[in-house]
mmCIF file of C-alpha atoms in Angstrom:
data_model
loop_
_atom_site.group_PDB
_atom_site.id
_atom_site.type_symbol
_atom_site.label_atom_id
_atom_site.label_comp_id
_atom_site.label_asym_id
_atom_site.label_seq_id
_atom_site.Cartn_x
_atom_site.Cartn_y
_atom_site.Cartn_z
ATOM 1 C CA UNK A 1 9.849 -19.481 -8.545
ATOM 2 C CA UNK A 2 8.179 -17.332 -5.859
ATOM 3 C CA UNK A 3 7.648 -13.904 -6.288
ATOM 4 C CA UNK A 4 9.638 -11.230 -4.236
ATOM 5 C CA UNK A 5 7.796 -10.088 -1.077
ATOM 6 C CA UNK A 6 7.532 -6.409 -0.097
ATOM 7 C CA UNK A 7 5.653 -4.717 2.450
ATOM 8 C CA UNK A 8 3.108 -1.751 2.463
ATOM 9 C CA UNK A 9 2.674 -0.044 5.769
ATOM 10 C CA UNK A 10 -0.055 2.650 6.687
ATOM 11 C CA UNK A 11 1.196 3.802 9.945
ATOM 12 C CA UNK A 12 -2.369 2.605 11.748
ATOM 13 C CA UNK A 13 -2.760 3.962 15.343
ATOM 14 C CA UNK A 14 -4.195 1.797 17.929
ATOM 15 C CA UNK A 15 -6.964 3.192 20.239
ATOM 16 C CA UNK A 16 -5.025 4.437 22.936
ATOM 17 C CA UNK A 17 -2.162 5.389 20.805
ATOM 18 C CA UNK A 18 -0.655 8.619 19.063
ATOM 19 C CA UNK A 19 -0.081 9.314 15.878
ATOM 20 C CA UNK A 20 3.760 9.998 16.901
ATOM 21 C CA UNK A 21 4.150 6.766 18.367
ATOM 22 C CA UNK A 22 2.691 4.976 15.104
ATOM 23 C CA UNK A 23 4.898 6.830 12.884
ATOM 24 C CA UNK A 24 7.860 5.672 15.467
ATOM 25 C CA UNK A 25 6.311 2.191 14.937
ATOM 26 C CA UNK A 26 6.590 1.988 11.232
ATOM 27 C CA UNK A 27 10.183 2.604 11.347
ATOM 28 C CA UNK A 28 10.931 -0.063 13.852
ATOM 29 C CA UNK A 29 8.819 -2.199 11.820
ATOM 30 C CA UNK A 30 10.833 -1.594 8.725
ATOM 31 C CA UNK A 31 14.098 -2.502 10.411
ATOM 32 C CA UNK A 32 12.432 -5.737 11.537
ATOM 33 C CA UNK A 33 11.385 -6.330 8.044
ATOM 34 C CA UNK A 34 14.666 -5.690 6.579
ATOM 35 C CA UNK A 35 16.121 -8.520 8.704
ATOM 36 C CA UNK A 36 13.494 -10.847 7.767
ATOM 37 C CA UNK A 37 14.447 -10.456 3.869
ATOM 38 C CA UNK A 38 11.642 -8.445 2.671
ATOM 39 C CA UNK A 39 12.455 -6.779 -0.965
ATOM 40 C CA UNK A 40 10.726 -3.250 -0.513
ATOM 41 C CA UNK A 41 9.319 -1.163 2.421
ATOM 42 C CA UNK A 42 6.445 1.341 1.412
ATOM 43 C CA UNK A 43 4.717 4.016 3.139
ATOM 44 C CA UNK A 44 1.071 5.504 2.170
ATOM 45 C CA UNK A 45 -0.730 8.748 1.938
ATOM 46 C CA UNK A 46 -3.746 9.708 4.176
ATOM 47 C CA UNK A 47 -5.086 12.862 5.238
ATOM 48 C CA UNK A 48 -7.145 14.084 7.804
ATOM 49 C CA UNK A 49 -7.640 10.094 9.163
ATOM 50 C CA UNK A 50 -8.163 9.520 12.869
ATOM 51 C CA UNK A 51 -6.683 5.968 12.642
ATOM 52 C CA UNK A 52 -3.887 6.581 10.212
ATOM 53 C CA UNK A 53 -0.785 8.480 10.656
ATOM 54 C CA UNK A 54 1.092 8.655 7.373
ATOM 55 C CA UNK A 55 0.272 11.795 5.758
ATOM 56 C CA UNK A 56 3.685 12.759 4.471
ATOM 57 C CA UNK A 57 5.165 9.644 2.859
ATOM 58 C CA UNK A 58 8.188 11.386 1.318
ATOM 59 C CA UNK A 59 8.948 12.508 4.923
ATOM 60 C CA UNK A 60 8.407 9.053 6.372
ATOM 61 C CA UNK A 61 10.384 7.251 3.448
ATOM 62 C CA UNK A 62 13.378 9.423 4.256
ATOM 63 C CA UNK A 63 13.274 8.619 8.132
ATOM 64 C CA UNK A 64 12.847 4.767 7.116
ATOM 65 C CA UNK A 65 15.841 4.741 4.567
ATOM 66 C CA UNK A 66 17.894 6.622 7.504
ATOM 67 C CA UNK A 67 17.151 3.692 9.781
ATOM 68 C CA UNK A 68 17.855 0.762 7.344
ATOM 69 C CA UNK A 69 20.377 -0.342 4.914
ATOM 70 C CA UNK A 70 19.505 -2.697 2.435
ATOM 71 C CA UNK A 71 15.815 -2.727 1.895
ATOM 72 C CA UNK A 72 14.294 -0.843 -1.025
ATOM 73 C CA UNK A 73 12.228 2.221 0.597
ATOM 74 C CA UNK A 74 9.387 4.156 -1.385
ATOM 75 C CA UNK A 75 5.726 5.163 -1.337
ATOM 76 C CA UNK A 76 2.802 3.379 -1.901
ATOM 77 C CA UNK A 77 1.850 5.847 -2.712
ATOM 78 C CA UNK A 78 2.073 9.627 -3.292
ATOM 79 C CA UNK A 79 -1.058 10.809 -4.735
ATOM 80 C CA UNK A 80 -0.486 12.864 -7.357
ATOM 81 C CA UNK A 81 -3.623 15.015 -7.304
ATOM 82 C CA UNK A 82 -2.581 16.470 -4.155
ATOM 83 C CA UNK A 83 0.797 17.575 -5.479
ATOM 84 C CA UNK A 84 2.597 19.500 -8.547
ATOM 85 C CA UNK A 85 4.858 16.941 -10.258
ATOM 86 C CA UNK A 86 7.790 19.513 -10.218
ATOM 87 C CA UNK A 87 7.556 19.126 -6.349
ATOM 88 C CA UNK A 88 7.378 15.400 -6.224
ATOM 89 C CA UNK A 89 9.924 15.099 -8.637
ATOM 90 C CA UNK A 90 12.317 16.871 -6.369
ATOM 91 C CA UNK A 91 11.228 15.124 -3.400
ATOM 92 C CA UNK A 92 12.238 11.723 -4.662
ATOM 93 C CA UNK A 93 15.063 13.385 -5.945
ATOM 94 C CA UNK A 94 16.555 14.599 -2.578
ATOM 95 C CA UNK A 95 15.620 10.820 -1.220
ATOM 96 C CA UNK A 96 17.643 9.394 -4.120
ATOM 97 C CA UNK A 97 20.558 11.738 -3.550
ATOM 98 C CA UNK A 98 20.712 10.749 0.362
ATOM 99 C CA UNK A 99 19.772 7.133 0.139
ATOM 100 C CA UNK A 100 21.135 5.971 -3.340
ATOM 101 C CA UNK A 101 19.495 3.400 -5.595
ATOM 102 C CA UNK A 102 17.210 1.668 -3.490
ATOM 103 C CA UNK A 103 14.493 4.464 -3.768
ATOM 104 C CA UNK A 104 10.951 3.806 -5.154
ATOM 105 C CA UNK A 105 8.387 6.211 -6.708
ATOM 106 C CA UNK A 106 4.867 4.787 -6.028
ATOM 107 C CA UNK A 107 2.503 7.104 -7.522
ATOM 108 C CA UNK A 108 -1.478 6.807 -7.146
ATOM 109 C CA UNK A 109 -4.542 9.055 -8.189
ATOM 110 C CA UNK A 110 -7.111 8.642 -5.052
ATOM 111 C CA UNK A 111 -8.404 11.707 -3.571
ATOM 112 C CA UNK A 112 -9.171 12.474 -0.309
ATOM 113 C CA UNK A 113 -11.914 10.929 1.560
ATOM 114 C CA UNK A 114 -14.349 14.033 2.203
ATOM 115 C CA UNK A 115 -15.270 17.090 -0.171
ATOM 116 C CA UNK A 116 -13.474 19.207 2.945
ATOM 117 C CA UNK A 117 -10.136 17.076 2.657
ATOM 118 C CA UNK A 118 -10.424 17.525 -1.037
ATOM 119 C CA UNK A 119 -10.897 21.270 -0.859
ATOM 120 C CA UNK A 120 -8.292 21.768 1.257
ATOM 121 C CA UNK A 121 -5.931 19.695 -0.644
ATOM 122 C CA UNK A 122 -6.440 21.487 -3.532
ATOM 123 C CA UNK A 123 -7.323 18.153 -5.279
ATOM 124 C CA UNK A 124 -10.935 17.567 -6.212
ATOM 125 C CA UNK A 125 -10.643 15.908 -9.379
ATOM 126 C CA UNK A 126 -7.959 13.056 -10.642
ATOM 127 C CA UNK A 127 -8.988 13.350 -14.260
ATOM 128 C CA UNK A 128 -5.643 14.710 -15.058
ATOM 129 C CA UNK A 129 -3.659 11.558 -13.657
ATOM 130 C CA UNK A 130 -2.091 10.346 -16.654
ATOM 131 C CA UNK A 131 -1.078 13.979 -17.804
ATOM 132 C CA UNK A 132 0.146 14.329 -14.514
ATOM 133 C CA UNK A 133 2.155 11.688 -14.352
ATOM 134 C CA UNK A 134 3.834 11.883 -17.989
ATOM 135 C CA UNK A 135 4.896 15.401 -16.491
ATOM 136 C CA UNK A 136 6.776 14.055 -13.542
ATOM 137 C CA UNK A 137 8.475 11.599 -15.978
ATOM 138 C CA UNK A 138 9.603 14.530 -18.182
ATOM 139 C CA UNK A 139 11.201 16.024 -15.326
ATOM 140 C CA UNK A 140 12.770 12.908 -14.021
ATOM 141 C CA UNK A 141 14.379 12.662 -17.849
ATOM 142 C CA UNK A 142 15.116 16.191 -18.411
ATOM 143 C CA UNK A 143 12.964 18.869 -17.454
ATOM 144 C CA UNK A 144 9.899 20.742 -19.071
ATOM 145 C CA UNK A 145 10.205 24.006 -20.955
ATOM 146 C CA UNK A 146 13.182 24.825 -19.215
ATOM 147 C CA UNK A 147 12.346 23.463 -15.749
ATOM 148 C CA UNK A 148 14.611 21.246 -13.781
ATOM 149 C CA UNK A 149 13.502 18.920 -11.123
ATOM 150 C CA UNK A 150 17.149 19.211 -9.134
ATOM 151 C CA UNK A 151 18.333 16.846 -7.874
ATOM 152 C CA UNK A 152 16.329 14.502 -9.569
ATOM 153 C CA UNK A 153 16.791 14.874 -13.006
ATOM 154 C CA UNK A 154 19.149 12.121 -14.537
ATOM 155 C CA UNK A 155 18.582 9.778 -11.532
ATOM 156 C CA UNK A 156 17.671 5.910 -12.173
ATOM 157 C CA UNK A 157 14.372 6.230 -10.083
ATOM 158 C CA UNK A 158 11.788 3.387 -10.854
ATOM 159 C CA UNK A 159 8.177 4.444 -10.834
ATOM 160 C CA UNK A 160 5.389 2.415 -10.255
ATOM 161 C CA UNK A 161 1.575 3.180 -10.865
ATOM 162 C CA UNK A 162 -1.042 2.394 -8.017
ATOM 163 C CA UNK A 163 -4.327 1.306 -9.466
ATOM 164 C CA UNK A 164 -7.699 -0.340 -8.657
ATOM 165 C CA UNK A 165 -10.147 0.345 -11.302
ATOM 166 C CA UNK A 166 -8.073 0.748 -14.644
ATOM 167 C CA UNK A 167 -4.488 0.369 -15.419
ATOM 168 C CA UNK A 168 -4.577 2.519 -18.402
ATOM 169 C CA UNK A 169 -1.772 5.101 -17.338
ATOM 170 C CA UNK A 170 0.881 2.397 -16.394
ATOM 171 C CA UNK A 171 0.321 0.734 -19.520
ATOM 172 C CA UNK A 172 0.575 3.498 -21.922
ATOM 173 C CA UNK A 173 3.499 4.949 -20.270
ATOM 174 C CA UNK A 174 5.094 1.690 -19.722
ATOM 175 C CA UNK A 175 5.581 1.804 -16.235
ATOM 176 C CA UNK A 176 5.255 -1.499 -13.627
ATOM 177 C CA UNK A 177 1.672 -1.807 -12.301
ATOM 178 C CA UNK A 178 0.525 -2.132 -8.783
ATOM 179 C CA UNK A 179 -2.840 -3.487 -8.079
ATOM 180 C CA UNK A 180 -5.032 -4.468 -5.265
ATOM 181 C CA UNK A 181 -8.878 -6.156 -5.584
ATOM 182 C CA UNK A 182 -10.937 -3.950 -3.285
ATOM 183 C CA UNK A 183 -13.843 -4.108 -6.311
ATOM 184 C CA UNK A 184 -13.326 -8.073 -6.418
ATOM 185 C CA UNK A 185 -10.978 -10.397 -7.806
ATOM 186 C CA UNK A 186 -12.713 -10.511 -11.283
ATOM 187 C CA UNK A 187 -12.087 -6.730 -11.837
ATOM 188 C CA UNK A 188 -8.700 -7.192 -10.521
ATOM 189 C CA UNK A 189 -7.880 -9.685 -13.203
ATOM 190 C CA UNK A 190 -9.422 -8.043 -15.930
ATOM 191 C CA UNK A 191 -7.386 -4.791 -15.318
ATOM 192 C CA UNK A 192 -4.327 -6.941 -15.220
ATOM 193 C CA UNK A 193 -5.085 -8.512 -18.426
ATOM 194 C CA UNK A 194 -5.840 -5.110 -19.875
ATOM 195 C CA UNK A 195 -2.555 -3.564 -18.720
ATOM 196 C CA UNK A 196 -0.484 -6.469 -20.299
ATOM 197 C CA UNK A 197 -2.375 -6.199 -23.618
ATOM 198 C CA UNK A 198 -2.116 -2.392 -24.033
ATOM 199 C CA UNK A 199 1.468 -2.279 -22.312
ATOM 200 C CA UNK A 200 4.021 -0.104 -24.606
ATOM 201 C CA UNK A 201 7.724 -0.768 -23.891
ATOM 202 C CA UNK A 202 9.379 2.549 -22.350
ATOM 203 C CA UNK A 203 13.095 2.923 -21.020
ATOM 204 C CA UNK A 204 11.966 2.266 -17.778
ATOM 205 C CA UNK A 205 10.307 -1.242 -18.329
ATOM 206 C CA UNK A 206 10.845 -3.041 -21.358
ATOM 207 C CA UNK A 207 7.669 -5.758 -20.555
ATOM 208 C CA UNK A 208 4.752 -5.648 -18.188
ATOM 209 C CA UNK A 209 5.341 -5.706 -14.187
ATOM 210 C CA UNK A 210 2.874 -6.650 -11.803
ATOM 211 C CA UNK A 211 2.808 -6.165 -8.102
ATOM 212 C CA UNK A 212 -0.365 -7.621 -6.617
ATOM 213 C CA UNK A 213 -0.994 -6.014 -3.301
ATOM 214 C CA UNK A 214 -2.797 -8.202 -0.690
ATOM 215 C CA UNK A 215 -3.790 -8.376 2.748
ATOM 216 C CA UNK A 216 -2.412 -11.279 4.294
ATOM 217 C CA UNK A 217 -2.134 -12.840 7.922
ATOM 218 C CA UNK A 218 -0.436 -15.851 8.978
ATOM 219 C CA UNK A 219 -0.983 -17.132 12.415
ATOM 220 C CA UNK A 220 -0.513 -20.350 13.987
ATOM 221 C CA UNK A 221 -4.109 -21.163 13.874
ATOM 222 C CA UNK A 222 -6.629 -20.222 11.241
ATOM 223 C CA UNK A 223 -8.613 -18.264 13.591
ATOM 224 C CA UNK A 224 -5.817 -16.499 15.048
ATOM 225 C CA UNK A 225 -5.034 -15.235 11.584
ATOM 226 C CA UNK A 226 -8.589 -14.238 11.063
ATOM 227 C CA UNK A 227 -8.472 -12.252 14.371
ATOM 228 C CA UNK A 228 -5.685 -10.279 12.854
ATOM 229 C CA UNK A 229 -8.125 -8.919 10.265
ATOM 230 C CA UNK A 230 -10.752 -7.602 12.630
ATOM 231 C CA UNK A 231 -9.284 -4.234 13.719
ATOM 232 C CA UNK A 232 -9.168 -2.945 10.201
ATOM 233 C CA UNK A 233 -12.394 -4.723 9.167
ATOM 234 C CA UNK A 234 -14.136 -2.929 11.845
ATOM 235 C CA UNK A 235 -12.580 0.547 11.387
ATOM 236 C CA UNK A 236 -14.108 -0.057 7.779
ATOM 237 C CA UNK A 237 -17.337 -0.540 9.069
ATOM 238 C CA UNK A 238 -16.964 2.692 11.452
ATOM 239 C CA UNK A 239 -15.873 4.679 8.405
ATOM 240 C CA UNK A 240 -19.051 3.459 6.226
ATOM 241 C CA UNK A 241 -21.538 4.029 9.132
ATOM 242 C CA UNK A 242 -20.011 7.341 10.568
ATOM 243 C CA UNK A 243 -17.871 8.741 7.985
ATOM 244 C CA UNK A 244 -14.486 8.430 9.657
ATOM 245 C CA UNK A 245 -11.738 5.747 9.901
ATOM 246 C CA UNK A 246 -10.747 5.281 13.491
ATOM 247 C CA UNK A 247 -7.684 4.187 15.334
ATOM 248 C CA UNK A 248 -7.811 0.405 15.686
ATOM 249 C CA UNK A 249 -9.480 -1.430 18.329
ATOM 250 C CA UNK A 250 -8.565 -4.969 20.234
ATOM 251 C CA UNK A 251 -10.109 -7.625 18.364
ATOM 252 C CA UNK A 252 -11.755 -9.011 21.596
ATOM 253 C CA UNK A 253 -13.640 -5.913 22.296
ATOM 254 C CA UNK A 254 -15.120 -5.643 18.460
ATOM 255 C CA UNK A 255 -16.246 -9.373 18.435
ATOM 256 C CA UNK A 256 -18.042 -8.951 21.847
ATOM 257 C CA UNK A 257 -19.806 -5.771 20.564
ATOM 258 C CA UNK A 258 -23.607 -6.142 19.713
ATOM 259 C CA UNK A 259 -23.596 -5.041 16.311
ATOM 260 C CA UNK A 260 -26.521 -3.528 14.563
ATOM 261 C CA UNK A 261 -27.811 -5.668 11.219
ATOM 262 C CA UNK A 262 -26.200 -2.779 9.192
ATOM 263 C CA UNK A 263 -22.940 -3.082 10.930
ATOM 264 C CA UNK A 264 -22.594 -7.233 10.789
ATOM 265 C CA UNK A 265 -23.434 -6.692 7.039
ATOM 266 C CA UNK A 266 -20.719 -4.533 6.555
ATOM 267 C CA UNK A 267 -18.288 -6.172 8.878
ATOM 268 C CA UNK A 268 -18.945 -9.649 7.017
ATOM 269 C CA UNK A 269 -17.774 -8.113 3.687
ATOM 270 C CA UNK A 270 -14.820 -6.287 5.359
ATOM 271 C CA UNK A 271 -13.636 -9.837 6.395
ATOM 272 C CA UNK A 272 -13.741 -11.068 2.754
ATOM 273 C CA UNK A 273 -11.130 -10.759 0.117
ATOM 274 C CA UNK A 274 -8.299 -11.564 2.252
ATOM 275 C CA UNK A 275 -5.553 -14.421 2.686
ATOM 276 C CA UNK A 276 -5.483 -16.037 6.036
ATOM 277 C CA UNK A 277 -4.606 -19.004 7.776
ATOM 278 C CA UNK A 278 -1.608 -21.305 8.851
ATOM 279 C CA UNK A 279 1.572 -21.273 7.006
ATOM 280 C CA UNK A 280 0.269 -24.451 5.174
ATOM 281 C CA UNK A 281 -2.787 -22.820 4.179
ATOM 282 C CA UNK A 282 -1.568 -19.503 3.187
ATOM 283 C CA UNK A 283 0.947 -21.076 1.247
ATOM 284 C CA UNK A 284 -1.645 -22.731 -0.923
ATOM 285 C CA UNK A 285 -3.757 -19.765 -1.525
ATOM 286 C CA UNK A 286 -0.601 -17.606 -2.479
ATOM 287 C CA UNK A 287 0.357 -20.155 -4.730
ATOM 288 C CA UNK A 288 -2.918 -19.944 -6.327
ATOM 289 C CA UNK A 289 -2.986 -16.256 -6.259
ATOM 290 C CA UNK A 290 0.014 -15.906 -8.023
ATOM 291 C CA UNK A 291 -0.813 -18.496 -10.812
ATOM 292 C CA UNK A 292 -3.921 -16.631 -11.448
ATOM 293 C CA UNK A 293 -2.605 -13.224 -11.593
ATOM 294 C CA UNK A 294 0.929 -13.900 -12.933
ATOM 295 C CA UNK A 295 2.339 -11.473 -10.262
ATOM 296 C CA UNK A 296 5.954 -10.714 -10.374
ATOM 297 C CA UNK A 297 5.806 -9.329 -6.925
ATOM 298 C CA UNK A 298 3.285 -9.572 -3.729
ATOM 299 C CA UNK A 299 3.028 -6.243 -1.670
ATOM 300 C CA UNK A 300 1.763 -7.346 1.863
ATOM 301 C CA UNK A 301 -0.162 -5.197 4.069
ATOM 302 C CA UNK A 302 -1.126 -6.994 7.294
ATOM 303 C CA UNK A 303 -2.787 -4.781 9.544
ATOM 304 C CA UNK A 304 -3.305 -5.560 13.136
ATOM 305 C CA UNK A 305 -4.000 -3.968 16.973
ATOM 306 C CA UNK A 306 -0.658 -5.905 18.083
ATOM 307 C CA UNK A 307 2.413 -4.824 16.681
ATOM 308 C CA UNK A 308 3.968 -8.354 18.188
ATOM 309 C CA UNK A 309 1.060 -10.513 16.481
ATOM 310 C CA UNK A 310 1.599 -8.413 13.100
ATOM 311 C CA UNK A 311 5.506 -9.025 13.089
ATOM 312 C CA UNK A 312 4.886 -12.557 13.853
ATOM 313 C CA UNK A 313 2.570 -12.858 10.762
ATOM 314 C CA UNK A 314 5.399 -11.460 8.553
ATOM 315 C CA UNK A 315 7.767 -13.830 10.026
ATOM 316 C CA UNK A 316 5.718 -16.819 9.113
ATOM 317 C CA UNK A 317 5.395 -15.435 5.510
ATOM 318 C CA UNK A 318 8.902 -14.663 5.100
ATOM 319 C CA UNK A 319 9.649 -18.431 6.310
ATOM 320 C CA UNK A 320 7.072 -19.591 3.282
ATOM 321 C CA UNK A 321 9.643 -18.131 0.695
ATOM 322 C CA UNK A 322 12.781 -18.106 2.454
#
C-alpha cells in the first residue's frame, strides 16, 4: 500500500517577483494540490530570507485553509524557540475553531540563520525545545497553572515534530515524527530507528508514525526533472558563499554561469540527495525509499523557478499513486 503524499511549500520568491506575489502563489498552489488529491498542505517559517516570503506560517495557513475545503492544512513548521508556547497554542486554536478538524500543528526547533536574526527573535538557544513542546501540549490538554489557551483547549489538534539530527522529543512525548535527510540518508535512518525504539505511546499516538520529507521532481525526461532542482541548489550555493539565500533564478541562466571551483563544488553537493526523474524512475526510487525508511507518509517539496513546471511535477507524482 502506497504511503500518503503531502506537500510542504516554502513560498519561494523568483527573481523579478515579489514576496507578495509568492504568498498569493502559495494559496493558488494549495488549491491545485487539493484538486490533485494530496493529503496535507503545510507552510514553513523563515525570517529575513530574501528568497522566501513565508515568515508567518499560522497566518499563511489561515489563508490556505480559507481557499480550500478538503485538504489538511498546517505548518512545517512553526519554530517553537521563536515563540511562547501559549501564543502558539492559541493561534492553532483559532485556526481549528475556524476551519474544523483539518488543521495540523507542525513544530520545529530551528533558529534564525544569523546572530542578528536570532537576537531580533529573542531565540538564541533551542536547548529547551522539549520543555517548550511539553508546555504547549499541556495548554492544548487543559492549561498550565491556571492559564488556559482559549480557544485551543480541548480541541483535537494533531501535533507533529520536525527533526533532522535527532528525534528524541517526538519519541519521548509520543508524537508523529517528520524527518528529512540534510545530513545524509544514513543519519536519517539512524534517527528513525532511534525514534521507533524510544517511542512512548501517548493519547496522541499509540504507535510511531514517520513522515519522510523529500525533495522530489518529476518530468517527462530525467534532464528536465533535474533542471527543476537547479534554482534552489544555486540559491543554496549563494547562501553558503555569500551568507544570503536569494530569490530563485532561471535554470538556464544558472547553468550558463562561469562558476568558481568553490561554487561548483557546493553546487554539485546541492544537487545530490533529491529524488528526480521520469515517472517510471521516480516510482522505483519512491518504492525503495518507503521500503528503506518504513515511511507512513511522504512530505514532498518541489521547488522550481516556474510555477507551471512545478505543478506539472506534482501532477506526475499524484498520478503515480492515484
